[in-house]
Amino acid sequence: MATICNAGLDIGFASLGYAQIAVLGIIQGITELLPISSTAHMRIVPALLGWHDPGSAFSAAMQLAALAAVVSYFWRDVRGVLSGSVAAIGRSDYRDQSLRMAIAIILATIPIGIAGLLLSSKLNACDSPLRGLMVIGIASLAMGILLAVAEIACRHRRTMDQMGLGSALIVGIAQIGALIPGVSRSGSTLTAALFLNLKREDAARFSFLLGIPAIALAGLRELWLLFHAHIAADAWTLLLFGLVVASISSFCAIWGLMKFLEKFSTWPFVIYRMLLGIFLIVSVSSGWL
């Protein structure tokens, strides 16, 4: 289907109904926090069902649902980092663990902030080549391979408290890959953290905490762009409905993932990503999609 644009912004979601938005909200909420790429699924599902592509602005704005889920699930960690950092600065204790974690998160957010600003015109453009299904397929397959290597080659013994600023920056640089649909923000940061030998649950925990400022900035920026695109009131209602649905599914996803990684490896996600990538590459190459 043809792309729907408004002021150069892809707003395909405005043409969808509430049932379609509910389906996409559930999928967005689940896949945003699993290492399988929400943006990829926001392209794949509509393509398979013959719906309009909801657009990159919709996908980014919907990330605010994941933000609500992460903050609520990790509220004790978030509160501890914030209050601990303020207290540490007040007593000039710059070796405090909470303050070091706050600095690590800020430092690791800088790379994707810079890259996001530089690439925003290409990422949000109507018919952006970066949202092509072949790109998504290749990215999904590549990340599946990297995640498999991280599982095989690394020991996963370090805890999040043992991370230094250099390690945090490496994970932050890896987060830039999330700008390419199919890579996955949680997938790229989780994989990088596993390569640094973090335990699986600690790697996921840092990935989620690191995602808070990145998701907040991206989501709020897209809301700002949508506001200046002067979209119809009905479109705002659809977006709000999608956010509510995605928030609920996001919380369920984060709860399930953390429980899963306490006992199991990421191999199910590796297999899923690789099969998804192969499926897309074959489907696009054969002209089926």
Short mmCIF file of C-alpha atoms in Angstrom, two decimals, residues 44-253:
data_model
loop_
_atom_site.label_atom_id
_atom_site.label_comp_id
_atom_site.label_asym_id
_atom_site.label_seq_id
_atom_site.Cartn_x
_atom_site.Cartn_y
_atom_site.Cartn_z
CA ILE A 44 6.31 -7.30 8.92
CA VAL A 45 2.84 -7.74 10.43
CA PRO A 46 1.15 -4.99 8.37
CA ALA A 47 2.91 -6.28 5.23
CA LEU A 48 1.62 -9.81 5.82
CA LEU A 49 -1.92 -8.63 6.59
CA GLY A 50 -2.11 -6.06 3.81
CA TRP A 51 -2.36 -3.07 6.16
CA HIS A 52 -0.70 0.32 5.79
CA ASP A 53 2.75 0.60 7.33
CA PRO A 54 1.99 2.50 10.59
CA GLY A 55 5.19 4.50 10.07
CA SER A 56 8.39 5.08 12.00
CA ALA A 57 6.86 7.98 13.97
CA PHE A 58 4.19 5.62 15.33
CA SER A 59 6.78 3.00 16.28
CA ALA A 60 8.96 5.55 18.06
CA ALA A 61 6.07 7.22 19.88
CA MET A 62 4.79 3.84 21.00
CA GLN A 63 8.12 3.25 22.71
CA LEU A 64 6.78 5.44 25.51
CA ALA A 65 4.64 2.45 26.47
CA ALA A 66 7.82 0.43 26.97
CA LEU A 67 9.26 3.33 28.98
CA ALA A 68 6.29 3.18 31.37
CA ALA A 69 6.73 -0.58 31.76
CA VAL A 70 10.49 -0.38 32.39
CA VAL A 71 10.21 2.42 34.95
CA SER A 72 7.40 0.69 36.83
CA TYR A 73 9.07 -2.75 36.78
CA PHE A 74 12.51 -1.40 37.77
CA TRP A 75 11.19 1.41 39.95
CA ARG A 76 13.32 0.32 42.91
CA ASP A 77 16.46 0.47 40.72
CA VAL A 78 15.46 3.77 39.14
CA ARG A 79 14.66 5.38 42.48
CA GLY A 80 17.88 4.02 43.98
CA VAL A 81 20.03 5.43 41.17
CA LEU A 82 18.34 8.85 41.28
CA SER A 83 18.20 9.32 45.06
CA GLY A 84 21.60 7.71 45.57
CA SER A 85 23.21 9.98 42.96
CA VAL A 86 21.76 13.13 44.50
CA ALA A 87 22.88 12.05 47.97
CA ALA A 88 26.36 11.15 46.69
CA ILE A 89 26.78 14.55 45.00
CA GLY A 90 25.63 16.25 48.21
CA ARG A 91 28.37 14.56 50.23
CA SER A 92 30.94 14.75 47.37
CA ASP A 93 31.24 10.96 47.22
CA TYR A 94 32.04 10.48 43.54
CA ARG A 95 32.83 6.79 43.99
CA ASP A 96 29.28 5.99 45.07
CA GLN A 97 27.84 3.06 43.08
CA SER A 98 24.53 4.80 42.34
CA LEU A 99 26.29 7.88 41.00
CA ARG A 100 28.63 5.76 38.89
CA MET A 101 25.62 3.92 37.42
CA ALA A 102 23.90 7.22 36.61
CA ILE A 103 27.05 8.50 34.89
CA ALA A 104 27.40 5.21 33.01
CA ILE A 105 23.82 5.45 31.69
CA ILE A 106 24.27 9.09 30.64
CA LEU A 107 27.60 8.35 28.95
CA ALA A 108 26.17 5.31 27.14
CA THR A 109 23.18 7.35 25.89
CA ILE A 110 25.30 9.98 24.13
CA PRO A 111 26.21 7.85 21.06
CA ILE A 112 22.61 7.03 20.08
CA GLY A 113 21.56 10.60 20.80
CA ILE A 114 24.11 11.95 18.32
CA ALA A 115 23.43 9.25 15.72
CA GLY A 116 19.67 9.68 16.06
CA LEU A 117 19.89 13.41 15.35
CA LEU A 118 22.18 12.88 12.37
CA LEU A 119 19.98 10.17 10.83
CA SER A 120 16.54 11.45 11.83
CA SER A 121 15.73 12.83 8.37
CA LYS A 122 16.38 9.41 6.78
CA LEU A 123 14.75 7.37 9.53
CA ASN A 124 11.48 9.31 9.57
CA ALA A 125 11.23 10.02 5.85
CA CYS A 126 8.33 8.58 3.90
CA ASP A 127 9.38 5.40 2.08
CA SER A 128 12.68 5.34 3.96
CA PRO A 129 14.94 2.63 2.46
CA LEU A 130 16.01 1.70 6.00
CA ARG A 131 12.49 0.35 6.62
CA GLY A 132 12.71 -2.05 3.68
CA LEU A 133 11.89 -5.69 4.46
CA MET A 134 15.19 -6.89 2.94
CA VAL A 135 17.13 -4.58 5.28
CA ILE A 136 15.11 -5.89 8.20
CA GLY A 137 15.73 -9.50 7.17
CA ILE A 138 19.50 -9.03 6.86
CA ALA A 139 19.67 -7.13 10.16
CA SER A 140 17.63 -9.76 11.98
CA LEU A 141 19.79 -12.59 10.68
CA ALA A 142 23.03 -10.75 11.49
CA MET A 143 21.93 -9.98 15.05
CA GLY A 144 20.83 -13.58 15.53
CA ILE A 145 24.33 -14.73 14.58
CA LEU A 146 25.96 -12.20 16.93
CA LEU A 147 23.70 -13.21 19.82
CA ALA A 148 24.58 -16.86 19.16
CA VAL A 149 28.31 -16.05 19.26
CA ALA A 150 27.80 -14.19 22.56
CA GLU A 151 26.10 -17.23 24.04
CA ILE A 152 28.82 -19.64 22.85
CA ALA A 153 31.98 -17.62 23.39
CA CYS A 154 31.31 -15.72 26.63
CA ARG A 155 31.20 -16.83 30.26
CA HIS A 156 28.42 -14.58 31.67
CA ARG A 157 29.84 -14.26 35.19
CA ARG A 158 30.05 -10.50 35.78
CA THR A 159 27.35 -8.53 37.55
CA MET A 160 26.05 -5.12 36.59
CA ASP A 161 27.80 -3.53 39.58
CA GLN A 162 31.16 -4.65 38.13
CA MET A 163 30.68 -2.66 34.93
CA GLY A 164 33.03 0.25 34.38
CA LEU A 165 32.41 3.37 32.31
CA GLY A 166 34.31 1.87 29.39
CA SER A 167 32.04 -1.19 29.33
CA ALA A 168 28.95 1.02 29.57
CA LEU A 169 30.16 3.09 26.63
CA ILE A 170 30.64 -0.06 24.53
CA VAL A 171 27.04 -1.07 25.21
CA GLY A 172 25.98 2.49 24.39
CA ILE A 173 27.76 2.38 21.05
CA ALA A 174 26.08 -0.94 20.30
CA GLN A 175 22.73 0.75 20.96
CA ILE A 176 23.23 2.84 17.79
CA GLY A 177 22.41 -0.31 15.84
CA ALA A 178 18.83 -0.01 17.10
CA LEU A 179 18.30 2.80 14.60
CA ILE A 180 18.27 0.14 11.88
CA PRO A 181 14.95 -1.76 11.84
CA GLY A 182 15.55 -5.42 12.56
CA VAL A 183 18.51 -4.90 14.90
CA SER A 184 16.49 -4.19 18.10
CA ARG A 185 17.55 -1.81 20.86
CA SER A 186 17.26 -4.46 23.55
CA GLY A 187 18.86 -7.00 21.24
CA SER A 188 21.91 -4.88 20.45
CA THR A 189 22.52 -3.77 24.04
CA LEU A 190 21.84 -7.24 25.48
CA THR A 191 24.24 -8.81 22.98
CA ALA A 192 26.96 -6.25 23.74
CA ALA A 193 26.53 -6.78 27.48
CA LEU A 194 26.77 -10.56 27.02
CA PHE A 195 30.00 -10.08 25.05
CA LEU A 196 31.29 -8.23 28.13
CA ASN A 197 30.60 -11.43 30.11
CA LEU A 198 27.69 -10.10 32.14
CA LYS A 199 25.23 -12.59 33.57
CA ARG A 200 22.14 -12.84 31.37
CA GLU A 201 19.75 -11.28 33.89
CA ASP A 202 22.23 -8.48 34.66
CA ALA A 203 22.78 -7.86 30.96
CA ALA A 204 19.02 -7.52 30.49
CA ARG A 205 18.69 -5.29 33.55
CA PHE A 206 21.37 -2.89 32.32
CA SER A 207 19.86 -2.97 28.83
CA PHE A 208 16.49 -1.88 30.19
CA LEU A 209 17.89 0.83 32.47
CA LEU A 210 20.05 2.15 29.63
CA GLY A 211 16.98 2.28 27.44
CA ILE A 212 15.09 4.70 29.71
CA PRO A 213 16.68 7.98 28.48
CA ALA A 214 16.97 6.76 24.86
CA ILE A 215 13.33 5.64 24.69
CA ALA A 216 12.12 8.79 26.45
CA LEU A 217 14.02 11.11 24.09
CA ALA A 218 12.96 9.23 20.95
CA GLY A 219 9.32 8.93 21.98
CA LEU A 220 8.92 12.53 23.09
CA ARG A 221 10.66 13.76 19.96
CA GLU A 222 8.22 11.85 17.76
CA LEU A 223 5.26 13.25 19.70
CA TRP A 224 6.70 16.72 19.09
CA LEU A 225 7.05 16.04 15.36
CA LEU A 226 3.51 14.64 15.17
CA PHE A 227 2.21 17.72 16.99
CA HIS A 228 3.88 20.01 14.46
CA ALA A 229 2.59 17.86 11.60
CA HIS A 230 -0.92 18.92 12.70
CA ILE A 231 -2.38 15.44 12.48
CA ALA A 232 -6.14 15.01 13.01
CA ALA A 233 -7.68 14.54 16.46
CA ASP A 234 -8.75 11.01 15.48
CA ALA A 235 -5.10 10.12 14.87
CA TRP A 236 -4.18 11.29 18.38
CA THR A 237 -6.97 9.14 19.82
CA LEU A 238 -5.65 6.12 17.93
CA LEU A 239 -2.14 6.80 19.19
CA LEU A 240 -3.30 7.12 22.80
CA PHE A 241 -5.28 3.89 22.51
CA GLY A 242 -2.23 2.11 21.13
CA LEU A 243 -0.07 3.41 23.97
CA VAL A 244 -2.44 2.02 26.60
CA VAL A 245 -2.54 -1.41 24.95
CA ALA A 246 1.23 -1.46 24.42
CA SER A 247 1.91 -0.46 28.04
CA ILE A 248 0.07 -3.50 29.34
CA SER A 249 1.75 -5.92 26.93
CA SER A 250 5.17 -4.31 27.61
CA PHE A 251 4.90 -4.94 31.33
CA CYS A 252 3.96 -8.58 30.69
CA ALA A 253 6.91 -8.92 28.29
#
